[in-house]
Structure formats: structure tokens, C-alpha cells
CSV table of C-alpha atoms and ligand atoms in Angstrom, one decimal:
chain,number,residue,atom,x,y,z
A,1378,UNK,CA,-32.4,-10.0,27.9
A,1379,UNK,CA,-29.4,-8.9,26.2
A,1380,UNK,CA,-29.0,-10.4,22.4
A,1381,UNK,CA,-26.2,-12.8,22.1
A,1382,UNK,CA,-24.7,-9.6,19.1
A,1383,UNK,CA,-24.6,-7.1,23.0
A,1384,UNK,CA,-23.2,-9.5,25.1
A,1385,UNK,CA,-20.5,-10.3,22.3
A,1386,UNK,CA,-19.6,-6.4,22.6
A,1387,UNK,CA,-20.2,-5.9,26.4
A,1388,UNK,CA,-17.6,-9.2,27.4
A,1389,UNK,CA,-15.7,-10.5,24.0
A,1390,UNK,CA,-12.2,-8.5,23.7
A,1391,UNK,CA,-12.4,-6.3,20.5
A,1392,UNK,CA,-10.0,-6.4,17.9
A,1393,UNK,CA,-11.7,-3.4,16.0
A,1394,UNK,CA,-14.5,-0.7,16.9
A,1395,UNK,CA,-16.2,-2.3,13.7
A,1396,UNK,CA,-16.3,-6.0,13.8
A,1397,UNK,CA,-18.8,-7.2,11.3
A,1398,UNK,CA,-21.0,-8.9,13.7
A,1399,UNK,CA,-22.9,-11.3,11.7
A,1400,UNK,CA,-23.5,-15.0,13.9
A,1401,UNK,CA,-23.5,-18.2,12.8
A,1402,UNK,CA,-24.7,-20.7,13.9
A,1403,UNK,CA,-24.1,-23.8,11.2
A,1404,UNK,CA,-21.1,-24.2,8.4
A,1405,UNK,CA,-21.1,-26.9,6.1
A,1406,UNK,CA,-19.2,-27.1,2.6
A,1407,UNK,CA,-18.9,-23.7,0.6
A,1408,UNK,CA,-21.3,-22.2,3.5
A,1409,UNK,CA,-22.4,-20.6,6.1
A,1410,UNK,CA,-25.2,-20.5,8.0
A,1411,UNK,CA,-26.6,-17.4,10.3
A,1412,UNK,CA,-29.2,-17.0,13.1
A,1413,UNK,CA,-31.9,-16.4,10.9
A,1414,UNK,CA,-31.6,-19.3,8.8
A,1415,UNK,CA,-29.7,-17.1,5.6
A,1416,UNK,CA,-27.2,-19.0,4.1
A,1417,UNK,CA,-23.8,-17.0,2.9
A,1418,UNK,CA,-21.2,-18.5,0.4
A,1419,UNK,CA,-17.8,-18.3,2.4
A,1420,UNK,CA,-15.2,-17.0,-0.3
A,1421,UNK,CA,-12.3,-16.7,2.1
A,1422,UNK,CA,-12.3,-20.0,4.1
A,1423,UNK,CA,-12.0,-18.3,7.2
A,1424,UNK,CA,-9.0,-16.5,6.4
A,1425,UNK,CA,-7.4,-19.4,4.3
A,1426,UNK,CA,-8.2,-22.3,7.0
A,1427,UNK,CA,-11.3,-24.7,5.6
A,1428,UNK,CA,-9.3,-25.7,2.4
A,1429,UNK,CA,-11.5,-29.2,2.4
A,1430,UNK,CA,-14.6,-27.3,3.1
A,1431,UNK,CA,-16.5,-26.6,6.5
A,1432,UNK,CA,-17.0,-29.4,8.7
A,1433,UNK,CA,-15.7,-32.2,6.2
A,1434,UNK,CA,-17.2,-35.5,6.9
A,1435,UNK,CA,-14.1,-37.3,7.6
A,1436,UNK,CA,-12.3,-34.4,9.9
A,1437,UNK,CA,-15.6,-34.3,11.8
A,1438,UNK,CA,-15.1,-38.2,11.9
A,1439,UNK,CA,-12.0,-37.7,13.1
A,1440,UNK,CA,-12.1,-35.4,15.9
A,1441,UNK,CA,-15.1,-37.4,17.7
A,1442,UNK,CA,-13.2,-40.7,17.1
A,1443,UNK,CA,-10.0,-39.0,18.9
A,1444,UNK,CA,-11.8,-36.7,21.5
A,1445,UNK,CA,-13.4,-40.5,22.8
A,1446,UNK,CA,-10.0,-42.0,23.1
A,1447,UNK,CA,-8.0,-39.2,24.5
A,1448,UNK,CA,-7.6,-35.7,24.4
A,1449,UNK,CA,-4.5,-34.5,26.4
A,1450,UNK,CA,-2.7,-36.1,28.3
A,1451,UNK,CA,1.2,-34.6,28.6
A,1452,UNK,CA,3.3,-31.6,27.3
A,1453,UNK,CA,4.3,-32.2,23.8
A,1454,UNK,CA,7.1,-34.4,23.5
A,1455,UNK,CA,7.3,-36.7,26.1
A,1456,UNK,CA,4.8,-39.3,25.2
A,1457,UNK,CA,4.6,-41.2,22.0
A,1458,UNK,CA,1.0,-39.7,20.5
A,1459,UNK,CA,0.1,-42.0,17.7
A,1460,UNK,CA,-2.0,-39.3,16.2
A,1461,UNK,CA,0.9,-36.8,16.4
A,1462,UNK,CA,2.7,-39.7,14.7
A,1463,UNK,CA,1.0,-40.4,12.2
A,1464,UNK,CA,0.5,-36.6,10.8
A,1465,UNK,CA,4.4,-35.9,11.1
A,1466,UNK,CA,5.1,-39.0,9.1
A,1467,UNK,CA,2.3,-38.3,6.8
A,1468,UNK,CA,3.8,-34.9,6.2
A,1469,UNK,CA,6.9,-36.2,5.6
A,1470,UNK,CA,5.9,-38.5,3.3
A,1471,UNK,CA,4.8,-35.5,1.2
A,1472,UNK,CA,7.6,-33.0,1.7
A,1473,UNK,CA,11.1,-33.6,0.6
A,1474,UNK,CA,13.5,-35.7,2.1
A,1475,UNK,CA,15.1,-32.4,4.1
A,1476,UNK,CA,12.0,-31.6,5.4
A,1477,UNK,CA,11.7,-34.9,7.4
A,1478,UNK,CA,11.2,-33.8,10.7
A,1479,UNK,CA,8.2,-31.7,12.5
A,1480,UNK,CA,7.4,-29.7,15.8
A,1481,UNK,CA,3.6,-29.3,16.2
A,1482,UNK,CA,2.4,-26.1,18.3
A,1483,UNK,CA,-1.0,-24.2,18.2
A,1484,UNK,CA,-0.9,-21.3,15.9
A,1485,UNK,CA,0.7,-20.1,12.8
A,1486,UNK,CA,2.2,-17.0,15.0
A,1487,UNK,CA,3.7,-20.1,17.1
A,1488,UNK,CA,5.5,-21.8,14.2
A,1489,UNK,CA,7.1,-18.0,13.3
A,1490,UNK,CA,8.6,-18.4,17.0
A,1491,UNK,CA,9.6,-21.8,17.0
A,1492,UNK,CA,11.4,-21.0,13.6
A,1493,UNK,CA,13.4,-18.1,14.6
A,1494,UNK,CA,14.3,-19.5,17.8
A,1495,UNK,CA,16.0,-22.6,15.7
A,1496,UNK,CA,17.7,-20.8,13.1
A,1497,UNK,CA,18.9,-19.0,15.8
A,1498,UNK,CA,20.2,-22.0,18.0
A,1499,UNK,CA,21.1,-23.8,14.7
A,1500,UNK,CA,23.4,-21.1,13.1
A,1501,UNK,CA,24.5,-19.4,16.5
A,1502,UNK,CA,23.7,-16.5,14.5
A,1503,UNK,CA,21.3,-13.9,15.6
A,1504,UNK,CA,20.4,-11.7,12.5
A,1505,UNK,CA,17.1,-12.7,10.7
A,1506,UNK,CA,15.9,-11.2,7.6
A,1507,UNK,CA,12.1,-11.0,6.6
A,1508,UNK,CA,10.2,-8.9,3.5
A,1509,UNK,CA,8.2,-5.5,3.5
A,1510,UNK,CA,5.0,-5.8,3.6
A,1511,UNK,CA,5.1,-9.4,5.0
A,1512,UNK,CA,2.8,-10.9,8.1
A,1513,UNK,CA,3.7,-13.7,10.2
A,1514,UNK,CA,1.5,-13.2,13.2
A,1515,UNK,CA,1.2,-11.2,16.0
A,1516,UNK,CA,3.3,-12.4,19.1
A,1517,UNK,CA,5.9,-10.1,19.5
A,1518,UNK,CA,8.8,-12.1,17.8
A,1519,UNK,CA,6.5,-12.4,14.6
A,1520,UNK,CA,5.2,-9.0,14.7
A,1521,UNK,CA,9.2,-8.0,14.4
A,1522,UNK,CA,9.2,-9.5,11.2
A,1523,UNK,CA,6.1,-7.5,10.1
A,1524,UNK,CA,6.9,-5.3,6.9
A,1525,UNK,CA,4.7,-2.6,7.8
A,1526,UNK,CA,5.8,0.0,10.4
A,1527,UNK,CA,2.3,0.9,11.1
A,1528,UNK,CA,1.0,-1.9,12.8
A,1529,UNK,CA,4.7,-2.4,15.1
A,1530,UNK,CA,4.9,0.9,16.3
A,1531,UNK,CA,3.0,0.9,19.4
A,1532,UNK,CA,4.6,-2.2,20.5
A,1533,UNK,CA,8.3,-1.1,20.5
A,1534,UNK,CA,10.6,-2.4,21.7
A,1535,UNK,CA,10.3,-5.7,19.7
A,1536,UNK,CA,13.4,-7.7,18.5
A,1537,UNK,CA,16.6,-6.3,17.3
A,1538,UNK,CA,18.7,-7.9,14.5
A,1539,UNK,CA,16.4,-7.5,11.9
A,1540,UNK,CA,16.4,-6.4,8.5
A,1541,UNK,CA,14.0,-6.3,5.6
A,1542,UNK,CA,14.4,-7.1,2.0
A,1543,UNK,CA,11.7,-6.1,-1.0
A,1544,UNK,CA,10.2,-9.6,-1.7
A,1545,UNK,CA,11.0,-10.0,-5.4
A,1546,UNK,CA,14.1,-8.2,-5.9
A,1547,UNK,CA,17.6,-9.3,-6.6
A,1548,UNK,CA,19.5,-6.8,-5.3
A,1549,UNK,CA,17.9,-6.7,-1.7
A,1550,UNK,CA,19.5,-10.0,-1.9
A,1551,UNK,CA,22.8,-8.7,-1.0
A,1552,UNK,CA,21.3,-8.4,2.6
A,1553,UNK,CA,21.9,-11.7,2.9
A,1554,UNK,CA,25.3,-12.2,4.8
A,1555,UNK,CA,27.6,-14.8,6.5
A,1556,UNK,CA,25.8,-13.0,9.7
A,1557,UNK,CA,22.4,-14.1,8.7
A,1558,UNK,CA,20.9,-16.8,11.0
A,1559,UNK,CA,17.2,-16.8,8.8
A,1560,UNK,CA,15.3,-15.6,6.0
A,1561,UNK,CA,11.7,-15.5,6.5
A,1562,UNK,CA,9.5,-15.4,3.3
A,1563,UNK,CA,6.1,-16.4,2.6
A,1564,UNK,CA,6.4,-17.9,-0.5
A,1565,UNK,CA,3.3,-16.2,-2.3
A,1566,UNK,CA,2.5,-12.9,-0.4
A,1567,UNK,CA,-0.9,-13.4,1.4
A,1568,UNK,CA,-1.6,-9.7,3.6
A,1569,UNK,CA,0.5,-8.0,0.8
A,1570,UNK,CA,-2.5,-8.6,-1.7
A,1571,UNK,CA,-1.1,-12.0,-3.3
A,1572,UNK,CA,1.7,-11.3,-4.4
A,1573,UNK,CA,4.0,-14.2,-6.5
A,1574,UNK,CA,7.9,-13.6,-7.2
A,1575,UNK,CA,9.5,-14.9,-9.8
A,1576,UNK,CA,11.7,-18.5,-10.5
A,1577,UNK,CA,14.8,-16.1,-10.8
A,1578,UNK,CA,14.0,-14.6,-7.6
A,1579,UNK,CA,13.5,-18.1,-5.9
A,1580,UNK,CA,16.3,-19.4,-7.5
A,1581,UNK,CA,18.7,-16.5,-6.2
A,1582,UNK,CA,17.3,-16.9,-2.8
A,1583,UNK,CA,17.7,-20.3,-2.4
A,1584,UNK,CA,22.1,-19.9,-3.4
A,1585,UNK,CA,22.4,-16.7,-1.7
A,1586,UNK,CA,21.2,-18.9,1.6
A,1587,UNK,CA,23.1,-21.6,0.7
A,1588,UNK,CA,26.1,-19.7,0.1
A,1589,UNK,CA,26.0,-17.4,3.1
A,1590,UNK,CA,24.8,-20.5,5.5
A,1591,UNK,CA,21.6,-18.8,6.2
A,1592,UNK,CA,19.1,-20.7,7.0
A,1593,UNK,CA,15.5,-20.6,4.3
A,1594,UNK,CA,12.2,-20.2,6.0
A,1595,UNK,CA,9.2,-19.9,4.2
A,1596,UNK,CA,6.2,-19.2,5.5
A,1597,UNK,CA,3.5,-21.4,4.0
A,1598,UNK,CA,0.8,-20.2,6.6
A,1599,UNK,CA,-1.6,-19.5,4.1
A,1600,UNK,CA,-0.4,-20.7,1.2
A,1601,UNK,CA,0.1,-24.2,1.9
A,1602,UNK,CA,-1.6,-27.4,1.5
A,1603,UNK,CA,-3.3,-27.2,-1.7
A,1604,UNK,CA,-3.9,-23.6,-2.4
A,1605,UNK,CA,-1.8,-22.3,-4.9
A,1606,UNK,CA,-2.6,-25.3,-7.3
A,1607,UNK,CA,0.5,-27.4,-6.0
A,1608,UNK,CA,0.7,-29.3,-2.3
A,1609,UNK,CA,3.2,-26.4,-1.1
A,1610,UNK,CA,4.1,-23.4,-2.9
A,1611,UNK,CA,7.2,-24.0,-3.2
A,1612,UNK,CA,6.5,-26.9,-5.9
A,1613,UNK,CA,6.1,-24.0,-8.1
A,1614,UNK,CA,9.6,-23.2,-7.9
A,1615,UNK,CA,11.6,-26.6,-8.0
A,1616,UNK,CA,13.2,-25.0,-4.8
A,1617,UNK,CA,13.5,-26.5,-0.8
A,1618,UNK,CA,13.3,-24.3,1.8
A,1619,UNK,CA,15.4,-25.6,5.0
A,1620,UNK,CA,12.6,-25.1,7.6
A,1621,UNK,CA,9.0,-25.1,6.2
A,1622,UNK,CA,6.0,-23.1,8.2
A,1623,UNK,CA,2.4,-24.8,8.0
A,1624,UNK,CA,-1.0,-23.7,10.1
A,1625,UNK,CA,-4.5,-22.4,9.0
A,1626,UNK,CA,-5.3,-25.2,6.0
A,1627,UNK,CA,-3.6,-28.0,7.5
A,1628,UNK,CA,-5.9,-28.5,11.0
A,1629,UNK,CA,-9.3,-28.6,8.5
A,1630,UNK,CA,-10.3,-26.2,11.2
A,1631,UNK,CA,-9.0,-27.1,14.2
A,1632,UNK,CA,-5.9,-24.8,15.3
A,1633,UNK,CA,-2.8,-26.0,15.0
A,1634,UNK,CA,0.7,-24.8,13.3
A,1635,UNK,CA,3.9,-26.7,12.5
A,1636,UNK,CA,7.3,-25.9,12.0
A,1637,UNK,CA,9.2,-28.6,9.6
A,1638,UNK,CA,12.9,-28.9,9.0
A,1639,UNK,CA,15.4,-31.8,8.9
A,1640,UNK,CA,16.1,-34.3,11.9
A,1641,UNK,CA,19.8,-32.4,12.0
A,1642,UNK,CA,18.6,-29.2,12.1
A,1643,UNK,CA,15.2,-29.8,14.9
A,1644,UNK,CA,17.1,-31.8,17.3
A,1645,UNK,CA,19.2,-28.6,18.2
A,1646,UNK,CA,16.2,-27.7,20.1
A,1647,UNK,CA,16.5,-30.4,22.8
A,1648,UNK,CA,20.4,-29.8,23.2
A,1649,UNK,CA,22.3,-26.8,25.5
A,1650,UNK,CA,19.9,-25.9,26.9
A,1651,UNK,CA,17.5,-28.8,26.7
A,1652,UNK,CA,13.7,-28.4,26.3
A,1653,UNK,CA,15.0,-25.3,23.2
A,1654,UNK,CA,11.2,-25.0,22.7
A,1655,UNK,CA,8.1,-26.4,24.6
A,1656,UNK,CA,4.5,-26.3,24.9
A,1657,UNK,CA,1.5,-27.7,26.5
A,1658,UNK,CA,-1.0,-28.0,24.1
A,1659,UNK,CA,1.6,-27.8,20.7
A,1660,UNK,CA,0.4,-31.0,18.7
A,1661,UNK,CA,-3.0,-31.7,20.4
A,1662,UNK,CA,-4.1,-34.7,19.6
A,1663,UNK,CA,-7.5,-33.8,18.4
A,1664,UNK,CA,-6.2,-30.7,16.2
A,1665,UNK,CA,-3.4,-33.7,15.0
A,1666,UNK,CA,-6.1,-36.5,13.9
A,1667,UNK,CA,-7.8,-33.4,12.6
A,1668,UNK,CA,-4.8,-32.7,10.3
A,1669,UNK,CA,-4.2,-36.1,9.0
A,1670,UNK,CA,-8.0,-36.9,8.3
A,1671,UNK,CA,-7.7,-33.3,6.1
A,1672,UNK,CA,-4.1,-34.3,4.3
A,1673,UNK,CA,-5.3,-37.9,3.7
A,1674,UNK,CA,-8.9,-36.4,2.2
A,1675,UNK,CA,-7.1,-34.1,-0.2
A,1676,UNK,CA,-4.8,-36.4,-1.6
A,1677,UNK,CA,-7.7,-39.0,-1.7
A,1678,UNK,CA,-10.4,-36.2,-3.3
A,1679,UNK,CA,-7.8,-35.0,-5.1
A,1680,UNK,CA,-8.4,-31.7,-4.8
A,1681,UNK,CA,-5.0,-30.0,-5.2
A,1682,UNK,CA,-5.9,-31.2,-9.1
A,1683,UNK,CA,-8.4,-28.6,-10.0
A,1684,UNK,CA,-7.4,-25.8,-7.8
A,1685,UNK,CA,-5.6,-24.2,-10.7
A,1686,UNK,CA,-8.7,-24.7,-13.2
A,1687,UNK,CA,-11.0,-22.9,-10.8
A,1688,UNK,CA,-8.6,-19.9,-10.6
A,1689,UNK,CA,-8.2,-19.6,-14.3
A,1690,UNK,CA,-11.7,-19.5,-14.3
A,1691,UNK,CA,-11.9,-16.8,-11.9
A,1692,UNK,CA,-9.6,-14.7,-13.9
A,1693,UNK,CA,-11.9,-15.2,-16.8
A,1694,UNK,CA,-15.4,-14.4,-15.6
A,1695,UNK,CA,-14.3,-11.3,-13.4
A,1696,UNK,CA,-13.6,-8.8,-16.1
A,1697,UNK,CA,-14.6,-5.4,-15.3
A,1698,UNK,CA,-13.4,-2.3,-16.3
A,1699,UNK,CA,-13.5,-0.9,-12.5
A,1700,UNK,CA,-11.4,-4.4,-11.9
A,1701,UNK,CA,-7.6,-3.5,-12.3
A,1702,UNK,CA,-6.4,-6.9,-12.0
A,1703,UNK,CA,-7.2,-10.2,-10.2
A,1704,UNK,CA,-4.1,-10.9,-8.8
A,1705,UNK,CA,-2.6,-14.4,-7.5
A,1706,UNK,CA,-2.1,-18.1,-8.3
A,1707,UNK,CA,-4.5,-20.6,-7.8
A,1708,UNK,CA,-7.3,-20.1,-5.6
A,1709,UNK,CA,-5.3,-17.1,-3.3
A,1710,UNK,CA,-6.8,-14.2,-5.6
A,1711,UNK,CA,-6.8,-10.5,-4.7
A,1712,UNK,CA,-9.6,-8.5,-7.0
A,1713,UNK,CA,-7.9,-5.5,-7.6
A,1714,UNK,CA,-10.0,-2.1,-7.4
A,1715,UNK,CA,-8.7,2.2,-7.6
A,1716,UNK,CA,-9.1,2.2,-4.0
A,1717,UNK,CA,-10.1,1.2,-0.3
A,1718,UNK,CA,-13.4,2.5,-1.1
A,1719,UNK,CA,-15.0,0.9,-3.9
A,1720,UNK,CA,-13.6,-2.0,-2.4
A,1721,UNK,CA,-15.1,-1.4,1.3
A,1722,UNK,CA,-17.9,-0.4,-1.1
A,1723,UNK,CA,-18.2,-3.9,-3.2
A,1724,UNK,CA,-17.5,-6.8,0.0
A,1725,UNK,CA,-19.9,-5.1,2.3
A,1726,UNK,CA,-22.7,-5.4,-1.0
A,1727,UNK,CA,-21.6,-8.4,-1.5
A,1728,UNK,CA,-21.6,-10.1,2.1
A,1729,UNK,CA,-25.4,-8.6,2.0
A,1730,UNK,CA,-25.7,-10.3,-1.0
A,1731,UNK,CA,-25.1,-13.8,0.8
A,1732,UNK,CA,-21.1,-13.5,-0.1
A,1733,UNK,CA,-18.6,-13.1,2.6
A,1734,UNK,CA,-15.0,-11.5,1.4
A,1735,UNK,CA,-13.0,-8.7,3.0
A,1736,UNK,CA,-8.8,-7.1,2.1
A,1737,UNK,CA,-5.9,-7.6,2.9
A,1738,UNK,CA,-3.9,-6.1,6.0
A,1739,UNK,CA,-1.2,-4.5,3.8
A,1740,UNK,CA,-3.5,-3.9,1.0
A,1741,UNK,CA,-6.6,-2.3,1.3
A,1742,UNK,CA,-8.2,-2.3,-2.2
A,1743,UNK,CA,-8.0,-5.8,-3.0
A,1744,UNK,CA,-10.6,-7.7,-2.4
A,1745,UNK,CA,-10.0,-11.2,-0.9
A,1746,UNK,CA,-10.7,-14.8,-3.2
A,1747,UNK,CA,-8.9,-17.9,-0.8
A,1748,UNK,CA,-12.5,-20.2,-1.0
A,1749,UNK,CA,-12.5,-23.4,0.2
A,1750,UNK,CA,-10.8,-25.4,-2.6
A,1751,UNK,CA,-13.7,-27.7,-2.8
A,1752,UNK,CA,-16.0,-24.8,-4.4
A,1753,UNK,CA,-17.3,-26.0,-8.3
A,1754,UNK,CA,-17.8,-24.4,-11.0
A,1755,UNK,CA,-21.1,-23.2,-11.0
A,1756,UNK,CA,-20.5,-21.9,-7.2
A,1757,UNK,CA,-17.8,-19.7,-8.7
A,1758,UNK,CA,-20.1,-18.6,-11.6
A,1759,UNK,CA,-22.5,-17.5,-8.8
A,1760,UNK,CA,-19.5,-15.6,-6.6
A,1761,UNK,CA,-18.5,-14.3,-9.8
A,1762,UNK,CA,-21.7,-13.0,-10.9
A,1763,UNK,CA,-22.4,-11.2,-7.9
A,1764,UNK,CA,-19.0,-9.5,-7.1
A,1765,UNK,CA,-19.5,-8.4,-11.2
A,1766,UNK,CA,-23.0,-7.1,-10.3
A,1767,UNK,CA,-21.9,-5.1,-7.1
A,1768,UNK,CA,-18.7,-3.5,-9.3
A,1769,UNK,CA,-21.3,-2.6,-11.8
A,1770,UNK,CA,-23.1,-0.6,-9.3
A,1771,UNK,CA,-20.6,0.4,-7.3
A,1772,UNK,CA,-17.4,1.6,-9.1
B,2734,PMP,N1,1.9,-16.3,8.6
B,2734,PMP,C1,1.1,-16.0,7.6
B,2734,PMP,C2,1.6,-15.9,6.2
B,2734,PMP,C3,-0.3,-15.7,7.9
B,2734,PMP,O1,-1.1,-15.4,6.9
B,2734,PMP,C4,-0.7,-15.8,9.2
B,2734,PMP,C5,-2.1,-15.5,9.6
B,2734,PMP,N2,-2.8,-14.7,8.8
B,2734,PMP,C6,0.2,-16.1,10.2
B,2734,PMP,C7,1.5,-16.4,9.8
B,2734,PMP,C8,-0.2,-16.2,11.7
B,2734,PMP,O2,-1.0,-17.3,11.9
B,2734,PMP,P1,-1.9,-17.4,13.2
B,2734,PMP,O3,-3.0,-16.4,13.0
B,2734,PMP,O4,-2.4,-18.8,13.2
B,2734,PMP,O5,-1.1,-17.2,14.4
């Protein structure tokens, strides 16, 4: 009998000729449970997802209570969904006033396409503007906006009209024209190896949009909800973006994506033509109670208050002279090494050491730290202690 690892290879599509190939069957918390019982600390949340941990008590709750009353039952919105409801005014209640308004879908990659399309129908504009070095997913509208030729290439022709600025500089600002429907940015860098601008750089940004009409988009795929030490990332800046882009962190682990904007802005969608933007599954109930169980059990743990502790404390414990820098606010860290191979080097000792980690798609010798926020302090003495080990051996 083939083992669960062949049949995975014989009839699961590939996204690489190495996938890592580990199986789990249990997650719980900070961890991770495989076949043979081993137990691995996750330290990247499955790519930035399980902020509250895995399988929180009260999103678990959630999704059984909701899968027994109804799962779906009509294309998103038609039919008044109380749990849909109840997580868009939830979110509103903690985003600014502009940002009063949501469309639920299924992905992150989604809420990249829902975004552009708006700006576009919003403005009547057709230009949109992104950052090298950026990622917002890999539909062929968000792969456009990709920073990084190498993985667009093979899939040209993608979209036309767009440009790319260097995230962080003023000058590339310039870019920004009366022609400009959107500017996507994430607001911290996640594939680019966490990287943070600057309060003048988000401060210029915000006038040159406001200025030129354009309409601010920021990606808070991965950075939102609680990771950078703030809510939304954009705290950090005492700036509002005009539509706001959440996924990954804010299902607790069941998929769904959002894009947020104002009332004015969103209801171009369902105008000349109507139905702008729809979807099936967008806003599944489940995923939805899923979402409001995990907002309502970070602001009632109040987790958001020691995220920026626990980074600090990061920074402190991993000093190495084979560590250039641990780069990043909060708990989205990138550990800094010379190259792609002493970091290849240190995750896979590492994940063998019961520590799972991995880089970034646009940097390759950083090594990834986006734990669930609910890790404590002696957890990230232990992931510290090991990474330091491994770099001692290693580097
Ligand atoms: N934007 C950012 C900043 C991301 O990090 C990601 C996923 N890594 C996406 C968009 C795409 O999200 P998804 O994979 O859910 O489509």
C-alpha cells in the first residue's frame, strides 16, 4: 500500500520538486503535531494565518456552532448573513470611520482583484502603481503587481498600465499622477524580507494620493490584525489608507480575505454595470463566524498588547555574529544571514530540531519569525535557543 507521503506525490499538484513533506496530523497552540507523535513548534503560523494560535477554543467553537446552523446558502450579497454581518460591523467598529464598508471573498489574492477592479471603476482611471519586490498573490491581476520579474515572466501577457515604485523612497513618488487609479503597498514588506518604511515616506504617500486623486491601497495581507504590535499596520503611521486589504490572520484559519473601503467608494461596484464584483463562496459563513470569534478573542485576550514585547525580546536573545540583522517590527521578523545557504542550512536543522521556519520569496537569506502571537516567553527562549545553536554550527 502506498504511504499517505507517495500518494501525496503521485495525485496532489506540486508547487515545487521539493516540498518538505512532513504530515500532520494534530495542531494545537504554538504546535504541531506529526504522524509519529513528534511535536514541532510552528514559528511562522502557517505563513502568517494562526495569529490566535492553532485551533483556538473559541474559533473551533465557532465554526461547529455555524456549520450546524447553515453553511451556504446563496452567492454573496443577496441574502442578509448575520454572521457576515456581524464581522463587517465588527471590523468597522475597529478601523476608521473611512474604512466603514467591507466585501468578503476567499483569499488574500481575491481581495488584490477586488481592489484593483474598484479603484479602477471608482477613479475611471486605469493606471495602478505597486512596489518592487512586492507580493499580492498569484491570480494573474495580483501577480501583475509582483515586484519581481522572475516569478511574472512565464505568464506574460499579464496587465498593462502598471508601474512600480521602490517602497521607501520619495522620489519614486513622483510616479504618482493625476492618471493614477491605485497605489498598492503592503504596509510592512512581508516576501521582501520585512521590510518597514518610514513616517516621512507614509506621510508623503498618503498627500501625493490625496493630491493626485489616487486611490491608497494597502495590503495588510500579512501584516494585519495584530502582528506588527498595533491592530493594523497602518496605526504605526497615524495614516488611512482609502481601501484596506485583510486575509491570512483574520479567518483564525479558515480562508477568507476582505477588501475594506468607505460606503461611497464600495457601492461603485454594484452600479454600470451591476454585480462590479461577485462570488459564490466570498464571505462564507463559516470562514465569517470564524473571523469574528478570532477579532473578538484578540481584543478580549488582549494579545495585540504584548506582541511588541515578545519582538523586542527576539531581537535581544538572537545575537550572533553569523546573524546580520533581525529585521522587522513586532512579531514579522526576518533573521538575517550572508546568504541562501547558511540559511537553507539553519531552518532545515532547525525544523529537525522540532522548529518549523523557512524565507522569504523575494529574499532568500532571511529566515522567517511571524509565530503565532500567542507564543510566551519561555517558548521564544526555546525557538531562540535553538535557531542560536543551529547558527553556531552552521555559519
Ligand atoms: N498579499 C500579501 C502581502 C501576502 O503575503 C499574500 C500571501 N502570502 C497575499 C497577498 C496573497 O494571499 P493568498 O495566498 O491568500 O491569496
Amino acid at each position: 500500500m502506498l504511504t499517505q507521503r507517495q500518494l501525496f506525490l503521485q495525485h496532489n499538484a506540486q508547487t515545487t520538486l521539493e516540498p518538505l513533506l512532513l504530515e500532520f496530523n494534530k495542531a494545537n497552540g504554538m504546535y504541531l503535531y506529526d504522524s509519529q507523535g513528534k511535536k514541532y513548534m510552528d514559528l511562522i503560523a502557517g505563513i502568517g494565518v494562526s495569529n490566535v494560535g492553532h485551533c483556538h477554543p473559541a474559533v473551533v467553537a465557532a465554526v461547529q456552532e455555524q456549520a450546524a446552523s447553515y453553511m451556504h446558502i446563496m452567492v454573496y450579497g443577496e441574502f442578509v448573513q448575520s454572521p457576515q454581518v456581524n464581522f463587517a460591523k465588527a471590523l468597522a467598529d475597529v478601523l476608521p470611520s473611512n474604512l466603514n464598508c467591507t466585501y468578503f471573498v476567499n483569499s488574500g489574492t481575491e481581495a488584490v482583484e477586488g481592489a484593483m477592479k474598484l479603484a479602477k471603476r471608482y477613479t475611471n482611471r486605469s493606471e495602478i502603481i505597486a512596489c518592487y519586490n512586492s507580493y499580492h498573490g498569484s491570480t494573474q491581476g495580483a501577480l501583475s503587481l509582483m515586484g519581481n520579474e522572475e516569478f511574472k515572466q512565464a505568464y506574460r501577457p499579464l496587465l498593462p498600465g502598471i508601474s512600480f515604485i521602490h517602497y521607501g523612497a520619495l522620489p519614486d513618488l513622483n510616479l504618482i499622477t493625476s492618471k493614477t487609479a491605485a497605489v498598492f503597498v503592503e504596509t510592512i514588506q512581508g516576501e521582501a524580507g520585512i521590510r518597514v518604511a518610514d513616517q516621512a515616506y507614509f506621510e508623503a504617500l498618503r498627500k501625493k494620493c490625496t493630491d493626485t486623486g489616487a486611490l491608497l491601497v494597502f495590503d495588510e495581507i500579512q501584516c494585519g490584525f495584530g502582528r506588527t504590535g498595533k491592530m493594523f499596520g497602518f496605526e504605526h503611521f497615524n495614516i488611512v489608507p482609502d481601501i484596506l486589504l485583510l486575509a491570512k490572520g483574520i479567518g483564525g484559519g479558515m480562508p477568507i480575505g476582505a477588501f475594506i473601503s468607505s460606503r461611497e467608494i464600495m457601492i461603485s461596484l454594484a452600479t454600470n454595470p451591476i454585480l462590479g464584483h461577485i462570488t459564490t463562496f466570498g464571505g462564507h459563513p463559516v470562514s465569517c463566524a470564524a473571523g469574528l470569534a478570532t477579532l473578538q478573542t484578540i481584543l478580549n485576550e488582549d494579545i495585540v498588547a504584548g506582541v511588541t514585547e515578545k519582538g523586542l525580546l527576539f531581537k535581544k536573545l538572537l545575537k550572533h555574529p553569523a546573524i546580520k540583522e533581525v529585521r522587522g517590527i513586532g512579531l514579522m521578523m526576518g533573521i538575517v544571514f550572508e546568504n541562501f545557504d547558511i540559511n537553507k542550512k539553519v531552518i532545515d536543522a532547525c525544523i529537525k530540531d522540532g522548529l518549523i521556519s523557512d524565507w522569504f520569496l523575494h529574499c532568500s537569506n532571511a529566515m522567517r519569525v511571524v509565530p503565532p502571537l500567542i507564543i510566551t516567553e519561555s517558548e521564544i527562549e526555546w525557538a531562540c535557543s535553538i535557531i542560536l545553536k543551529n547558527v553556531e554550527a552552521i555559519a
